[in-house]
CSV table of C-alpha atoms in Angstrom, one decimal:
chain,number,residue,atom,x,y,z
P,20,MET,CA,0.0,26.8,7.0
P,21,ASN,CA,-1.3,30.0,8.8
P,22,SER,CA,0.5,33.3,8.7
P,23,ARG,CA,1.9,33.2,12.2
P,24,ILE,CA,5.6,33.5,12.7
P,25,GLN,CA,7.2,30.1,12.9
P,26,SER,CA,8.9,29.2,16.1
P,27,SER,CA,12.6,28.4,16.0
P,28,ARG,CA,12.1,26.0,18.9
P,29,ILE,CA,10.4,23.4,16.7
P,30,GLN,CA,12.9,20.9,15.2
P,31,PRO,CA,12.7,20.9,11.3
P,32,ALA,CA,11.9,17.1,11.2
P,33,ARG,CA,8.9,17.6,13.6
P,34,ARG,CA,7.6,20.5,11.6
P,35,VAL,CA,7.8,18.6,8.3
P,36,ALA,CA,6.0,15.7,10.0
P,37,TYR,CA,3.3,17.9,11.4
P,38,ASP,CA,2.8,19.7,8.1
P,39,VAL,CA,2.3,16.3,6.3
P,40,ILE,CA,0.0,15.0,9.0
P,41,SER,CA,-2.1,18.2,8.9
P,42,ALA,CA,-2.3,18.0,5.1
P,43,VAL,CA,-3.5,14.4,5.3
P,44,SER,CA,-6.2,15.5,7.9
P,45,THR,CA,-7.4,18.6,6.1
P,46,SER,CA,-6.8,18.0,2.4
P,47,ASP,CA,-6.9,14.2,2.0
P,48,ALA,CA,-3.2,14.4,1.0
P,49,TYR,CA,-1.2,11.2,0.4
P,50,ALA,CA,1.7,11.0,2.8
P,51,ASN,CA,3.8,8.8,0.5
P,52,LEU,CA,3.6,11.6,-2.2
P,53,LEU,CA,3.8,14.7,0.0
P,54,LEU,CA,6.5,13.7,2.5
P,55,PRO,CA,9.4,13.3,0.1
P,56,VAL,CA,8.6,16.8,-1.3
P,57,ARG,CA,8.5,18.4,2.1
P,58,ILE,CA,11.7,16.7,3.2
P,59,ASP,CA,13.5,17.9,0.0
P,60,ARG,CA,12.1,21.4,0.4
P,61,ALA,CA,13.2,21.6,4.0
P,62,LYS,CA,16.7,20.3,3.0
P,63,LEU,CA,16.7,17.8,5.9
P,64,SER,CA,19.8,15.8,6.7
P,65,THR,CA,19.6,12.0,6.3
P,66,GLY,CA,19.0,11.6,10.0
P,67,ASP,CA,16.3,14.2,10.2
P,68,ALA,CA,14.6,12.8,7.1
P,69,ALA,CA,14.5,9.4,8.8
P,70,LEU,CA,13.0,11.0,11.9
P,71,ALA,CA,10.4,12.9,9.9
P,72,THR,CA,9.5,9.7,8.1
P,73,GLU,CA,9.0,7.7,11.4
P,74,LEU,CA,7.1,10.6,13.0
P,75,THR,CA,4.8,10.9,10.0
P,76,TYR,CA,4.0,7.2,9.3
P,77,GLY,CA,4.1,6.1,12.9
P,78,THR,CA,1.5,8.8,13.8
P,79,LEU,CA,-0.7,8.0,10.9
P,80,ARG,CA,-0.6,4.2,11.4
P,81,MET,CA,-1.6,4.4,15.1
P,82,ARG,CA,-3.9,7.4,14.8
P,83,GLY,CA,-7.0,5.5,15.9
P,84,PHE,CA,-5.3,4.3,19.1
P,85,TYR,CA,-3.8,7.7,19.8
P,86,ASP,CA,-7.2,9.3,19.3
P,87,ARG,CA,-8.7,7.0,21.9
P,88,VAL,CA,-5.9,7.9,24.3
P,89,ILE,CA,-6.3,11.6,23.7
P,90,SER,CA,-10.1,11.3,24.1
P,91,LEU,CA,-9.7,9.6,27.5
P,92,THR,CA,-7.2,12.1,28.7
P,93,ALA,CA,-9.0,15.2,27.5
P,94,GLY,CA,-12.4,14.0,28.6
P,95,ARG,CA,-14.0,14.8,25.3
P,96,PRO,CA,-14.3,13.2,21.8
P,97,VAL,CA,-11.5,14.1,19.5
P,98,GLU,CA,-14.1,15.5,17.1
P,99,LYS,CA,-14.5,18.3,19.7
P,100,ILE,CA,-10.8,19.2,19.6
P,101,ASP,CA,-9.6,21.8,17.0
P,102,GLY,CA,-8.0,20.0,14.1
P,103,PRO,CA,-4.5,21.8,14.3
P,104,VAL,CA,-4.4,21.0,18.0
P,105,LEU,CA,-5.5,17.4,17.6
P,106,ASP,CA,-2.7,16.8,15.0
P,107,ALA,CA,-0.1,18.2,17.4
P,108,LEU,CA,-1.5,15.9,20.1
P,109,ARG,CA,-1.3,12.9,17.9
P,110,LEU,CA,2.3,13.7,17.0
P,111,GLY,CA,3.2,14.1,20.7
P,112,ALA,CA,1.4,10.9,21.7
P,113,HIS,CA,3.3,8.9,19.1
P,114,GLN,CA,6.6,10.2,20.5
P,115,LEU,CA,5.6,9.6,24.1
P,116,LEU,CA,4.2,6.1,23.6
P,117,SER,CA,6.0,4.5,20.7
P,118,MET,CA,9.4,6.3,20.4
P,119,ARG,CA,12.4,6.8,22.7
P,120,THR,CA,11.9,10.6,22.6
P,121,ALA,CA,12.6,12.3,25.9
P,122,ASP,CA,9.3,13.3,27.4
P,123,HIS,CA,10.2,17.0,27.7
P,124,ALA,CA,11.1,17.2,24.0
P,125,ALA,CA,7.9,15.4,22.9
P,126,VAL,CA,5.7,17.6,25.1
P,127,ASN,CA,7.4,21.0,24.6
P,128,GLU,CA,7.6,20.9,20.8
P,129,SER,CA,4.1,19.5,20.4
P,130,VAL,CA,2.7,22.2,22.7
P,131,GLU,CA,4.6,24.7,20.6
P,132,LEU,CA,3.0,23.3,17.4
P,133,ALA,CA,-0.4,23.5,19.0
P,134,ARG,CA,0.2,27.1,20.0
P,135,GLU,CA,1.6,28.1,16.6
P,136,TYR,CA,-1.0,26.4,14.4
P,137,GLY,CA,-3.9,26.6,16.8
P,138,SER,CA,-4.0,29.3,19.3
P,139,ARG,CA,-2.1,30.6,22.4
P,140,SER,CA,-4.9,29.3,24.6
P,141,ALA,CA,-4.5,25.8,23.1
P,142,SER,CA,-1.0,25.5,24.5
P,143,GLY,CA,-2.2,25.0,28.1
P,144,PHE,CA,-4.7,22.4,27.0
P,145,ALA,CA,-2.1,20.5,24.9
P,146,ASN,CA,0.4,20.7,27.7
P,147,GLY,CA,-2.1,19.1,30.2
P,148,VAL,CA,-3.1,16.4,27.8
P,149,LEU,CA,0.4,15.3,26.9
P,150,ARG,CA,1.8,15.4,30.4
P,151,THR,CA,-1.1,13.2,31.5
P,152,ILE,CA,-0.3,10.8,28.6
P,153,SER,CA,3.3,10.7,29.7
P,154,ARG,CA,2.5,9.5,33.2
P,155,SER,CA,1.3,6.1,32.0
P,156,THR,CA,3.1,3.4,30.1
P,157,LEU,CA,2.0,2.1,26.7
P,158,GLU,CA,0.8,-1.1,28.2
P,159,GLU,CA,-1.3,0.8,30.8
P,160,TRP,CA,-2.8,2.8,28.0
P,161,ARG,CA,-3.6,-0.3,26.0
P,162,GLU,CA,-5.6,-1.6,29.0
P,163,ALA,CA,-7.4,1.7,29.3
P,164,VAL,CA,-8.2,1.9,25.6
P,165,VAL,CA,-9.8,-1.5,25.6
P,166,GLY,CA,-11.8,-0.8,28.8
P,167,GLU,CA,-14.9,-2.9,29.0
P,168,GLU,CA,-15.0,-3.8,25.3
P,169,SER,CA,-15.9,-7.5,24.9
P,170,ASP,CA,-16.1,-7.9,21.1
P,171,PRO,CA,-12.8,-9.4,20.0
P,172,ASP,CA,-12.7,-7.6,16.7
P,173,GLU,CA,-13.5,-4.3,18.3
P,174,LYS,CA,-10.7,-4.9,20.8
P,175,LEU,CA,-8.2,-5.6,18.1
P,176,ALA,CA,-9.5,-2.5,16.2
P,177,LEU,CA,-8.7,-0.3,19.2
P,178,LEU,CA,-5.4,-1.9,20.0
P,179,TYR,CA,-4.0,-2.1,16.4
P,180,SER,CA,-5.6,1.1,15.1
P,181,HIS,CA,-7.7,-0.4,12.3
P,182,PRO,CA,-11.4,0.3,11.6
P,183,ALA,CA,-13.3,-2.7,12.9
P,184,TRP,CA,-14.8,-3.5,9.5
P,185,ILE,CA,-11.2,-3.9,8.2
P,186,VAL,CA,-10.3,-6.2,11.1
P,187,ARG,CA,-13.3,-8.3,10.3
P,188,ALA,CA,-12.4,-8.4,6.6
P,189,LEU,CA,-8.8,-9.4,7.3
P,190,ARG,CA,-10.1,-12.2,9.6
P,191,GLN,CA,-12.3,-13.5,6.9
P,192,GLY,CA,-9.5,-13.4,4.4
P,193,LEU,CA,-7.2,-15.4,6.7
P,194,ASP,CA,-10.0,-17.8,7.7
P,195,ALA,CA,-10.5,-18.7,4.0
P,196,GLU,CA,-7.0,-20.2,4.3
P,197,GLY,CA,-7.6,-21.8,7.7
P,198,ARG,CA,-5.2,-19.2,9.2
P,199,ALA,CA,-7.5,-17.0,11.3
P,200,ASP,CA,-5.1,-17.4,14.2
P,201,GLU,CA,-2.6,-15.2,12.3
P,202,LEU,CA,-4.8,-12.1,12.6
P,203,GLU,CA,-2.9,-10.3,15.3
P,204,ALA,CA,0.4,-10.9,13.5
P,205,LEU,CA,-1.1,-9.4,10.3
P,206,LEU,CA,-2.4,-6.3,12.2
P,207,ALA,CA,1.0,-5.8,13.8
P,208,ALA,CA,2.7,-6.1,10.4
P,209,ASP,CA,0.3,-3.5,9.0
P,210,ASN,CA,1.7,-1.1,11.6
P,211,ALA,CA,5.4,-1.9,11.0
P,212,ALA,CA,7.5,0.1,8.5
P,213,PRO,CA,8.1,-2.0,5.4
P,214,LYS,CA,11.4,-2.7,3.7
P,215,VAL,CA,12.2,-0.8,0.6
P,216,ASN,CA,12.3,-3.3,-2.3
P,217,LEU,CA,14.0,-2.7,-5.6
P,218,VAL,CA,13.3,-4.5,-8.9
P,219,ALA,CA,16.2,-4.8,-11.4
P,220,LEU,CA,14.5,-5.0,-14.8
P,221,PRO,CA,15.8,-8.2,-16.3
P,222,GLY,CA,18.3,-7.9,-19.2
P,223,LEU,CA,18.5,-4.1,-18.8
P,224,VAL,CA,20.6,-3.3,-15.7
P,225,ASP,CA,24.3,-2.4,-16.1
P,226,SER,CA,26.5,-5.1,-14.6
P,227,GLY,CA,28.2,-2.6,-12.3
P,228,ILE,CA,24.9,-1.3,-10.9
P,229,ALA,CA,23.6,-4.9,-10.6
P,230,ALA,CA,26.6,-5.8,-8.4
P,231,SER,CA,25.9,-2.9,-6.1
P,232,LEU,CA,22.2,-3.8,-5.4
P,233,GLY,CA,23.0,-5.8,-2.3
P,234,GLU,CA,20.8,-8.5,-0.7
P,235,ALA,CA,18.4,-10.3,-3.0
P,236,ASN,CA,14.7,-10.5,-2.2
P,237,ARG,CA,13.5,-13.6,-0.5
P,238,TYR,CA,11.2,-14.6,-3.3
P,239,SER,CA,11.4,-12.5,-6.4
P,240,PRO,CA,14.3,-13.5,-8.7
P,241,VAL,CA,14.6,-9.9,-10.0
P,242,GLY,CA,14.3,-8.1,-6.6
P,243,HIS,CA,16.6,-6.7,-4.0
P,244,ASP,CA,16.2,-5.3,-0.5
P,245,LEU,CA,17.5,-1.8,-0.1
P,246,GLY,CA,19.6,-2.0,3.1
P,247,GLY,CA,19.2,1.7,3.9
P,248,GLY,CA,19.5,5.2,2.6
P,249,ASP,CA,17.7,7.0,-0.2
P,250,PRO,CA,16.7,4.7,-3.2
P,251,SER,CA,16.6,7.7,-5.6
P,252,ALA,CA,20.3,7.8,-6.0
P,253,ILE,CA,20.5,4.3,-7.5
P,254,THR,CA,17.2,4.6,-9.4
P,255,LYS,CA,18.6,7.7,-11.1
P,256,ARG,CA,22.0,6.2,-11.8
P,257,SER,CA,20.3,3.2,-13.4
P,258,HIS,CA,18.1,5.5,-15.6
P,259,GLY,CA,15.1,3.7,-14.4
P,260,THR,CA,16.2,0.1,-15.0
P,261,VAL,CA,16.3,-0.2,-11.2
P,262,ARG,CA,13.0,0.8,-9.6
P,263,VAL,CA,11.3,0.8,-6.2
P,264,GLN,CA,8.7,-1.9,-6.3
P,265,ASP,CA,7.2,-4.1,-3.6
P,266,GLU,CA,8.2,-7.7,-3.9
P,267,GLY,CA,4.5,-8.8,-4.1
P,268,SER,CA,4.0,-6.6,-7.1
P,269,GLN,CA,7.1,-8.2,-8.8
P,270,LEU,CA,5.7,-11.6,-8.2
P,271,ALA,CA,2.3,-10.7,-9.6
P,272,ALA,CA,3.9,-9.5,-12.9
P,273,LEU,CA,6.2,-12.5,-13.1
P,274,ALA,CA,3.2,-14.9,-12.5
P,275,LEU,CA,1.9,-13.7,-15.8
P,276,SER,CA,5.1,-13.5,-17.8
P,277,ARG,CA,6.5,-16.8,-16.5
P,278,ALA,CA,3.3,-18.8,-16.4
P,279,ARG,CA,4.6,-20.6,-19.5
P,280,PRO,CA,7.5,-20.0,-22.0
P,281,ILE,CA,7.1,-16.9,-24.2
P,282,GLU,CA,6.6,-17.4,-27.9
P,283,ALA,CA,7.9,-14.8,-30.4
P,284,ASP,CA,5.3,-12.2,-31.5
P,285,GLU,CA,2.9,-12.7,-28.6
P,286,ARG,CA,0.8,-9.7,-27.8
P,287,TRP,CA,0.4,-8.6,-24.2
P,288,LEU,CA,-1.8,-6.1,-22.5
P,289,ASP,CA,-1.5,-4.3,-19.2
P,290,LEU,CA,-5.1,-3.1,-19.0
P,291,CYS,CA,-4.9,-0.8,-15.9
P,292,ALA,CA,-1.3,0.0,-16.0
P,293,GLY,CA,-0.9,3.1,-13.8
P,294,PRO,CA,1.4,4.1,-12.3
P,295,GLY,CA,3.6,1.7,-14.3
P,296,GLY,CA,5.6,-0.5,-12.0
P,297,LYS,CA,4.2,-3.8,-13.2
P,298,ALA,CA,4.1,-2.6,-16.8
P,299,ALA,CA,7.8,-1.9,-16.7
P,300,LEU,CA,8.6,-5.4,-15.5
P,301,LEU,CA,6.2,-6.9,-18.0
P,302,ALA,CA,7.8,-4.8,-20.8
P,303,ALA,CA,11.3,-6.1,-19.9
P,304,GLU,CA,10.1,-9.7,-19.8
P,305,ALA,CA,8.3,-9.2,-23.2
P,306,LEU,CA,11.3,-7.6,-24.8
P,307,ALA,CA,13.5,-10.6,-23.7
P,308,GLY,CA,11.0,-13.1,-25.1
P,309,GLY,CA,10.2,-11.4,-28.4
P,310,ALA,CA,6.7,-10.3,-27.3
P,311,GLU,CA,5.0,-6.9,-27.7
P,312,LEU,CA,3.3,-5.0,-24.8
P,313,LEU,CA,0.4,-2.5,-25.0
P,314,ALA,CA,-0.1,-0.6,-21.8
P,315,ASN,CA,-3.4,1.2,-21.1
P,316,GLU,CA,-4.3,3.7,-18.5
P,317,LEU,CA,-7.5,5.8,-18.5
P,318,VAL,CA,-6.3,8.7,-16.3
P,319,PRO,CA,-4.0,11.0,-18.3
P,320,ALA,CA,-1.7,11.9,-15.4
P,321,ARG,CA,-1.3,8.2,-14.5
P,322,ALA,CA,-0.7,7.4,-18.2
P,323,GLU,CA,2.2,9.8,-18.2
P,324,LEU,CA,3.7,8.0,-15.2
P,325,VAL,CA,3.4,4.7,-17.2
P,326,ARG,CA,5.2,6.3,-20.1
P,327,SER,CA,8.0,7.4,-17.8
P,328,ALA,CA,8.3,3.9,-16.3
P,329,LEU,CA,8.3,2.3,-19.7
P,330,SER,CA,11.0,4.7,-21.1
P,331,ALA,CA,13.6,2.6,-19.2
P,332,VAL,CA,12.7,-0.3,-21.4
P,333,SER,CA,11.9,1.2,-24.8
P,334,SER,CA,10.5,4.5,-26.2
P,335,ASP,CA,8.4,2.5,-28.7
P,336,ILE,CA,6.0,0.9,-26.3
P,337,GLU,CA,2.5,2.2,-26.9
P,338,VAL,CA,0.5,3.6,-23.9
P,339,ALA,CA,-3.2,3.9,-24.7
P,340,GLU,CA,-5.8,5.9,-22.8
P,341,PHE,CA,-9.2,4.3,-23.1
P,342,ASP,CA,-11.8,2.9,-20.7
P,343,GLY,CA,-10.7,-0.6,-19.8
P,344,THR,CA,-14.2,-1.9,-19.8
P,345,GLU,CA,-14.2,-1.3,-23.6
P,346,VAL,CA,-11.2,-3.4,-24.4
P,347,GLY,CA,-13.2,-6.4,-25.6
P,348,GLU,CA,-15.0,-4.2,-28.1
P,349,ARG,CA,-11.8,-2.5,-29.2
P,350,HIS,CA,-9.5,-5.6,-29.3
P,351,PRO,CA,-11.6,-8.8,-29.4
P,352,ALA,CA,-9.5,-12.0,-29.1
P,353,ALA,CA,-6.3,-9.9,-29.6
P,354,PHE,CA,-4.0,-10.7,-26.7
P,355,ASP,CA,-2.0,-13.7,-25.6
P,356,ARG,CA,-1.6,-12.4,-22.0
P,357,ILE,CA,-3.5,-9.7,-20.1
P,358,MET,CA,-2.6,-8.2,-16.8
P,359,LEU,CA,-5.7,-6.9,-15.0
P,360,ASP,CA,-4.4,-5.1,-11.9
P,361,ALA,CA,-7.9,-4.1,-11.0
P,362,PRO,CA,-8.7,-0.9,-9.1
P,363,CYS,CA,-9.4,-1.9,-5.5
P,364,THR,CA,-9.6,-0.6,-1.9
P,365,GLY,CA,-5.8,-1.0,-1.5
P,366,LEU,CA,-6.3,-2.7,1.9
P,367,GLY,CA,-3.2,-4.8,1.1
P,368,ALA,CA,-0.9,-1.8,1.3
P,369,LEU,CA,-1.8,-0.2,4.6
P,370,ARG,CA,1.8,-0.4,5.7
P,371,ARG,CA,2.8,2.0,3.0
P,372,ARG,CA,-0.4,4.1,2.9
P,373,PRO,CA,-1.5,4.1,6.5
P,374,GLU,CA,-4.0,7.0,6.1
P,375,ALA,CA,-6.0,4.8,3.6
P,376,ARG,CA,-7.5,2.8,6.5
P,377,TRP,CA,-9.4,5.9,7.7
P,378,ARG,CA,-10.6,6.8,4.2
P,379,LYS,CA,-12.2,3.5,3.1
P,380,SER,CA,-15.6,2.1,3.9
P,381,PRO,CA,-17.5,-1.1,3.1
P,382,ARG,CA,-19.4,0.8,0.5
P,383,ASP,CA,-16.1,1.2,-1.5
P,384,VAL,CA,-15.9,-2.6,-1.8
P,385,ALA,CA,-19.4,-2.8,-3.3
P,386,GLU,CA,-18.8,0.0,-5.7
P,387,LEU,CA,-15.4,-1.3,-6.8
P,388,SER,CA,-16.7,-4.9,-7.2
P,389,ALA,CA,-19.0,-3.8,-10.1
P,390,LEU,CA,-16.0,-2.2,-11.9
P,391,GLN,CA,-13.8,-5.2,-11.2
P,392,ALA,CA,-16.4,-7.5,-12.8
P,393,SER,CA,-16.8,-5.3,-15.8
P,394,LEU,CA,-13.0,-5.1,-16.4
P,395,PHE,CA,-12.7,-8.8,-15.9
P,396,ASP,CA,-15.4,-9.6,-18.5
P,397,ALA,CA,-13.9,-7.2,-21.0
P,398,ALA,CA,-10.5,-8.7,-20.5
P,399,VAL,CA,-11.8,-12.2,-21.2
P,400,VAL,CA,-13.3,-11.0,-24.5
P,401,ALA,CA,-9.9,-9.5,-25.4
P,402,LEU,CA,-8.1,-12.8,-24.8
P,403,LYS,CA,-7.2,-15.1,-27.6
P,404,PRO,CA,-8.2,-18.7,-27.2
P,405,GLY,CA,-5.4,-20.2,-25.1
P,406,GLY,CA,-4.5,-16.8,-23.8
P,407,ILE,CA,-3.8,-16.2,-20.1
P,408,LEU,CA,-5.4,-13.6,-17.8
P,409,ALA,CA,-3.9,-12.5,-14.5
P,410,TYR,CA,-6.4,-11.0,-12.1
P,411,VAL,CA,-4.5,-9.0,-9.4
P,412,THR,CA,-5.6,-6.8,-6.6
P,413,CYS,CA,-3.7,-5.2,-3.7
P,414,SER,CA,-6.4,-6.3,-1.3
P,415,PRO,CA,-7.1,-9.4,0.8
P,416,HIS,CA,-10.8,-8.5,1.1
P,417,THR,CA,-12.6,-11.6,-0.1
P,418,GLY,CA,-15.2,-9.5,-1.9
P,419,GLU,CA,-12.4,-8.3,-4.2
P,420,THR,CA,-10.5,-11.6,-4.3
P,421,LEU,CA,-12.1,-15.0,-3.9
P,422,GLY,CA,-15.6,-13.6,-4.3
P,423,ALA,CA,-14.7,-11.7,-7.5
P,424,VAL,CA,-12.9,-14.6,-9.2
P,425,GLY,CA,-15.6,-17.1,-8.1
P,426,ALA,CA,-18.3,-15.0,-9.6
P,427,ALA,CA,-16.3,-14.5,-12.8
P,428,ALA,CA,-15.6,-18.2,-13.1
P,429,SER,CA,-19.4,-18.9,-12.9
P,430,ARG,CA,-20.1,-16.2,-15.6
P,431,TRP,CA,-17.5,-17.8,-17.9
P,432,LYS,CA,-18.0,-21.4,-17.2
P,433,GLY,CA,-16.8,-23.5,-20.1
P,434,GLU,CA,-14.9,-20.6,-21.6
P,435,LEU,CA,-12.3,-19.9,-18.9
P,436,GLU,CA,-10.2,-22.3,-17.0
P,437,PRO,CA,-8.5,-21.4,-13.7
P,438,LEU,CA,-4.8,-22.3,-13.6
P,439,ASP,CA,-2.8,-23.6,-10.7
P,440,THR,CA,-1.5,-20.2,-9.7
P,441,SER,CA,0.2,-21.6,-6.6
P,442,ALA,CA,2.3,-23.9,-8.7
P,443,VAL,CA,3.3,-21.0,-11.0
P,444,LEU,CA,4.4,-18.8,-8.1
P,445,GLU,CA,6.3,-21.6,-6.4
P,446,ALA,CA,8.2,-22.1,-9.7
P,447,VAL,CA,8.9,-18.4,-10.0
P,448,ALA,CA,10.0,-17.8,-6.3
P,449,GLU,CA,13.6,-18.3,-5.2
P,450,HIS,CA,12.5,-19.9,-1.9
P,451,PRO,CA,9.3,-21.8,-1.0
P,452,LEU,CA,6.2,-19.7,-0.4
P,453,ASP,CA,4.1,-20.5,2.6
P,454,LEU,CA,0.8,-20.6,0.7
P,455,ALA,CA,-2.6,-21.8,1.8
P,456,GLY,CA,-6.2,-22.2,0.5
P,457,ASP,CA,-7.3,-22.8,-3.0
P,458,PRO,CA,-4.3,-23.5,-5.2
P,459,HIS,CA,-5.9,-21.7,-8.1
P,460,THR,CA,-5.3,-18.4,-6.3
P,461,VAL,CA,-2.5,-16.9,-4.3
P,462,GLN,CA,-2.8,-14.5,-1.4
P,463,LEU,CA,0.4,-12.9,-0.2
P,464,TRP,CA,0.5,-11.4,3.3
P,465,PRO,CA,2.7,-8.8,5.0
P,466,HIS,CA,3.2,-10.9,8.1
P,467,ARG,CA,3.9,-14.1,6.3
P,468,HIS,CA,5.8,-13.0,3.2
P,469,GLY,CA,6.9,-9.5,4.0
P,470,THR,CA,5.1,-8.2,0.9
P,471,ASP,CA,1.9,-6.2,0.4
P,472,ALA,CA,-1.2,-8.3,0.5
P,473,MET,CA,-1.4,-9.0,-3.2
P,474,PHE,CA,-4.0,-11.4,-4.6
P,475,ILE,CA,-3.2,-13.2,-7.8
P,476,ALA,CA,-5.3,-15.6,-9.9
P,477,LEU,CA,-4.5,-16.9,-13.4
P,478,PHE,CA,-7.0,-18.1,-16.0
P,479,GLN,CA,-6.7,-19.5,-19.5
P,480,ARG,CA,-9.3,-18.8,-22.2
P,481,THR,CA,-10.5,-22.1,-23.6
P,482,THR,CA,-12.8,-20.9,-26.5
P,483,ALA,CA,-13.4,-17.9,-28.6
P,484,GLY,CA,-16.8,-17.5,-27.0
């Protein structure tokens, strides 16, 4: 923030939203980490916190669309507009086109933000741009944004505010299931605020707290939907035995823990455990079945998050900090079950981390694919004969999903058997899952399942190699 005197005419919720959007633009901040801190620091009421959240995430999700509208209105590329002014225009455009905010409030406070964080001369420019935007409806702007564009994926990229390469990747992922006609529904789901899901760690939640958790998740037998409000109150009261966790992540962990009955003294490994959500659920499942879990996380700060998550289960669970690609050398044929939640592009969680879509590129897929393959191979070496490996990514990009496991199956032909992952998940889920494609893999989708786009594939080691 600059040193200028803050205007009292800017509503606190809008100022918080602007500060977070600006930090995302200038410092590569993560909105999901920064926004709660800024809300707490500003001591916003529940209503203002909800407004700040909608302003922040809504603006970030539709940034590409709003940038095109701003460019058409201003008569110049957004790259030619000063950053602080552009962020104020984005925030104003979201209120004018996607919220029920009164035009005068959206325009006046956004102009004030442009003046305060940009310059006095910027206020006239911002006022002109926003008032022009306000004179047309959202549908009229959608037609103007598409213009003469004829490529169907480019059109969808403009309308649904996704980079075109991501649109093509999502189309390919759906097409692998014969469901390419669901693409627009998927893109729309990426731009909708997701429900807050809770996981109640099995066997550890106090009965009184369990009774207060409300509606059960549609699929996860240990999950609940938070009807509204701040989840931190219940997570603190439960001492971490109730946690915020997407239902897709819950299902990924349960696919491994419930793929077959647990035998006493099994050894489990969560190879890339940070930040610890799946590790906590696996630890609770292991404790109930008499198994032992080792969690590993290379990055020290993330390893601390894993320790914090696991403390709700037991203080005796070991958290190691080694390079996961070395696990086969360190622990050959040592584990009965391994969770490989591989580092990935995160394209499956764009609802929750909307700014990620503007930070990723196809080059990231190629770079991560090499790491995913190395981790997969190391995990296979660390499996006991008969052991089960769960390969999981929060991405529907086929290069990180079907392509990755197809290549791995070829490398380990005769030593690794793909399991019927669909059958395992259907047995775990409380209600039937609408799954498609290869039954050896499961791809969850925001538009179809209401989860992040988690990919899950189970394998069994057949020989010691």
